[in-house]
Amino acid sequence: MVYTLDVQSRKVTIRMLRKLFFILTISLVASCGSSKKKVAQSQPRKISVAAKTTEDPKRERVTVRKSSTVKNSKADDVIDSALKFSGVRYKFGGTTKKGMDCSGLLYVAFGENDIKLPRTSYHMAEEGKNIRVRDVEKGDLLFFKTSKRSKRINHVGMVVSVKGDEIKFVHSSSSRGVIVSSLREGYWNSAFIKATRIL
C-alpha cells in the first residue's frame, strides 16, 4: 500500500513539474518579445546621418530630351520606307513586296514620302546635285556600273549610314534582293560611279 502511494505521488509530481516547466517556458518566450518592444519604444531615437540640405556644387544638372519629341528628318523617313522592303526578292521592273529591282525600291521609297523620281537608275542619276563620295550623307544616292559591257549606269542604292570611312547603302541586288551593303566591299567599290543628293 505504501509502495502504491509512493508511485502515484511521483507520477503526480512529475506531471506538475512538466506543467510548471511548460508555463515558465511560455512566459519567458512571451516576455522576451514584449520587453524588447518596450525598451525600443521608451528610448529616444538617435540620428547618425545628417539630412542633406543643399545640392552638391560639383554636380551639374543635365536636361534630358525625350526621344518622342525628336522628329525624323526627310532622309530618315525615306530610309525607313526603303528598309521596310528588306529581304524582298529581286524582280526586274518590280515595285512591290513580291519583287523589286534597285530603281523600283528607291522609286517607291521616295514616292511614299512625296518625292518623285524617274523610274530607272540611269535617269535617276541625272537628278539632284553631284557630290563627292567623302561628303555623302544619309539619303544620298550612289550609282554603279555593274557590267563591263554596259556603257551607262545600271544600278542605284541609297545611303543609310556613314560611320567614319564606311558608307552603308540599301539597294536591291539581283542575287540577294533588298539588302544593306557597304561601299567598302570590293565589288561595289570598283563598280561605283558617282553620288548625288536629292534631299
C-alpha positions as semicolon CSV with decimal commas, in nm:
position;residue;x (nm);y (nm);z (nm)
1;M;0,000;0,000;0,000
2;V;0,279;0,241;0,091
3;Y;0,457;0,143;-0,227
4;T;0,149;0,225;-0,440
5;L;0,107;0,572;-0,290
6;D;0,472;0,647;-0,345
7;V;0,448;0,562;-0,718
8;Q;0,131;0,767;-0,758
9;S;0,278;1,068;-0,579
10;R;0,583;1,053;-0,802
11;K;0,361;1,050;-1,111
12;V;0,163;1,348;-0,982
13;T;0,481;1,535;-0,900
14;I;0,627;1,469;-1,244
15;R;0,307;1,594;-1,413
16;M;0,308;1,909;-1,201
17;L;0,675;1,974;-1,279
18;R;0,608;1,932;-1,655
19;K;0,318;2,178;-1,639
20;L;0,528;2,423;-1,440
21;F;0,817;2,390;-1,687
22;F;0,576;2,445;-1,980
23;I;0,424;2,755;-1,820
24;L;0,767;2,900;-1,740
25;T;0,889;2,840;-2,095
26;I;0,585;3,012;-2,245
27;S;0,612;3,307;-2,011
28;L;0,983;3,352;-2,091
29;V;0,924;3,343;-2,466
30;A;0,632;3,583;-2,441
31;S;0,817;3,822;-2,214
32;C;1,127;3,838;-2,441
33;G;0,933;3,980;-2,734
34;S;0,733;4,232;-2,535
35;S;1,023;4,357;-2,325
36;K;1,230;4,434;-2,636
37;K;0,947;4,636;-2,782
38;K;0,903;4,835;-2,461
39;V;1,275;4,912;-2,441
40;A;1,289;5,020;-2,806
41;Q;0,987;5,246;-2,768
42;S;1,099;5,404;-2,443
43;Q;1,444;5,506;-2,571
44;P;1,468;5,823;-2,785
45;R;1,573;5,776;-3,149
46;K;1,925;5,880;-3,241
47;I;2,001;6,011;-3,592
48;S;2,351;5,924;-3,703
49;V;2,341;6,084;-4,053
50;A;2,252;6,447;-4,106
51;A;1,992;6,531;-4,369
52;K;2,122;6,682;-4,694
53;T;2,010;7,043;-4,710
54;T;2,198;7,176;-5,014
55;E;2,286;7,032;-5,353
56;D;2,637;6,914;-5,420
57;P;2,802;7,204;-5,611
58;K;3,022;6,963;-5,808
59;R;2,724;6,801;-5,975
60;E;2,578;6,964;-6,282
61;R;2,216;6,937;-6,378
62;V;2,162;6,751;-6,701
63;T;1,847;6,809;-6,900
64;V;1,734;6,502;-7,089
65;R;1,528;6,544;-7,402
66;K;1,258;6,289;-7,461
67;S;1,313;6,086;-7,775
68;S;0,947;6,123;-7,868
69;T;0,999;6,496;-7,931
70;V;1,280;6,432;-8,182
71;K;1,139;6,417;-8,534
72;N;1,285;6,212;-8,815
73;S;1,444;6,405;-9,099
74;K;1,311;6,356;-9,450
75;A;1,612;6,132;-9,520
76;D;1,524;5,912;-9,218
77;D;1,166;5,879;-9,341
78;V;1,276;5,774;-9,691
79;I;1,531;5,528;-9,545
80;D;1,262;5,376;-9,318
81;S;1,036;5,334;-9,623
82;A;1,313;5,153;-9,814
83;L;1,414;4,931;-9,521
84;K;1,054;4,805;-9,492
85;F;1,131;4,601;-9,803
86;S;1,440;4,427;-9,656
87;G;1,452;4,067;-9,773
88;V;1,215;4,118;-10,069
89;R;1,345;3,919;-10,369
90;Y;1,483;4,086;-10,679
91;K;1,247;4,120;-10,974
92;F;1,332;4,320;-11,284
93;G;1,083;4,609;-11,309
94;G;0,929;4,516;-10,971
95;T;0,788;4,775;-10,731
96;T;0,602;4,559;-10,474
97;K;0,677;4,319;-10,188
98;K;0,650;4,037;-10,441
99;G;0,972;4,163;-10,600
100;M;1,175;4,480;-10,664
101;D;1,463;4,599;-10,869
102;C;1,709;4,864;-10,749
103;S;1,543;5,167;-10,905
104;G;1,196;5,034;-10,818
105;L;1,294;5,023;-10,449
106;L;1,400;5,389;-10,445
107;Y;1,117;5,500;-10,671
108;V;0,869;5,358;-10,415
109;A;1,061;5,475;-10,102
110;F;1,087;5,835;-10,224
111;G;0,734;5,826;-10,367
112;E;0,590;5,723;-10,026
113;N;0,742;6,047;-9,894
114;D;0,604;6,268;-10,173
115;I;0,927;6,293;-10,371
116;K;0,903;6,199;-10,737
117;L;1,198;6,030;-10,903
118;P;1,239;5,883;-11,252
119;R;1,177;5,508;-11,271
120;T;1,521;5,392;-11,397
121;S;1,863;5,419;-11,231
122;Y;2,014;5,579;-11,542
123;H;1,756;5,861;-11,536
124;M;1,778;5,894;-11,153
125;A;2,149;5,967;-11,196
126;E;2,055;6,280;-11,395
127;E;1,856;6,420;-11,098
128;G;1,987;6,613;-10,799
129;K;2,331;6,755;-10,729
130;N;2,656;6,562;-10,782
131;I;2,860;6,531;-10,461
132;R;3,198;6,385;-10,368
133;V;3,185;6,043;-10,206
134;R;3,356;6,177;-9,890
135;D;3,067;6,425;-9,849
136;V;2,779;6,176;-9,870
137;E;2,510;6,174;-9,602
138;K;2,206;5,962;-9,521
139;G;1,953;5,974;-9,805
140;D;2,208;6,044;-10,081
141;L;2,207;5,818;-10,387
142;L;2,500;5,604;-10,504
143;F;2,525;5,496;-10,868
144;F;2,708;5,197;-11,013
145;K;2,800;5,034;-11,343
146;T;2,789;4,662;-11,261
147;S;2,876;4,524;-11,602
148;K;3,186;4,587;-11,809
149;R;2,974;4,557;-12,123
150;S;2,734;4,829;-12,002
151;K;2,820;5,180;-12,119
152;R;2,594;5,352;-11,868
153;I;2,480;5,343;-11,504
154;N;2,262;5,038;-11,433
155;H;2,242;5,019;-11,051
156;V;2,147;5,254;-10,767
157;G;2,145;5,244;-10,387
158;M;2,062;5,489;-10,108
159;V;2,298;5,575;-9,820
160;V;2,155;5,461;-9,484
161;S;2,456;5,537;-9,261
162;V;2,801;5,693;-9,266
163;K;3,038;5,592;-8,985
164;G;3,396;5,705;-9,029
165;D;3,501;5,591;-9,374
166;E;3,230;5,324;-9,405
167;I;2,925;5,406;-9,613
168;K;2,631;5,163;-9,595
169;F;2,354;5,170;-9,852
170;V;2,024;4,992;-9,915
171;H;1,960;4,851;-10,262
172;S;1,808;4,557;-10,442
173;S;2,076;4,314;-10,552
174;S;1,994;4,076;-10,838
175;S;2,137;3,786;-10,634
176;R;2,016;3,867;-10,280
177;G;1,718;4,101;-10,314
178;V;1,676;4,408;-10,090
179;I;1,976;4,428;-9,857
180;V;2,214;4,676;-9,694
181;S;2,572;4,663;-9,826
182;S;2,894;4,855;-9,761
183;L;3,073;5,065;-10,020
184;R;3,396;4,918;-9,877
185;E;3,309;4,581;-10,029
186;G;3,539;4,522;-10,326
187;Y;3,265;4,459;-10,581
188;W;3,065;4,773;-10,500
189;N;3,374;4,986;-10,455
190;S;3,504;4,902;-10,801
191;A;3,159;4,942;-10,965
192;F;3,090;5,283;-10,803
193;I;3,047;5,573;-11,048
194;K;2,907;5,872;-10,860
195;A;2,690;6,007;-10,577
196;T;2,405;6,260;-10,592
197;R;2,192;6,447;-10,342
198;I;1,817;6,463;-10,395
199;L;1,710;6,576;-10,046
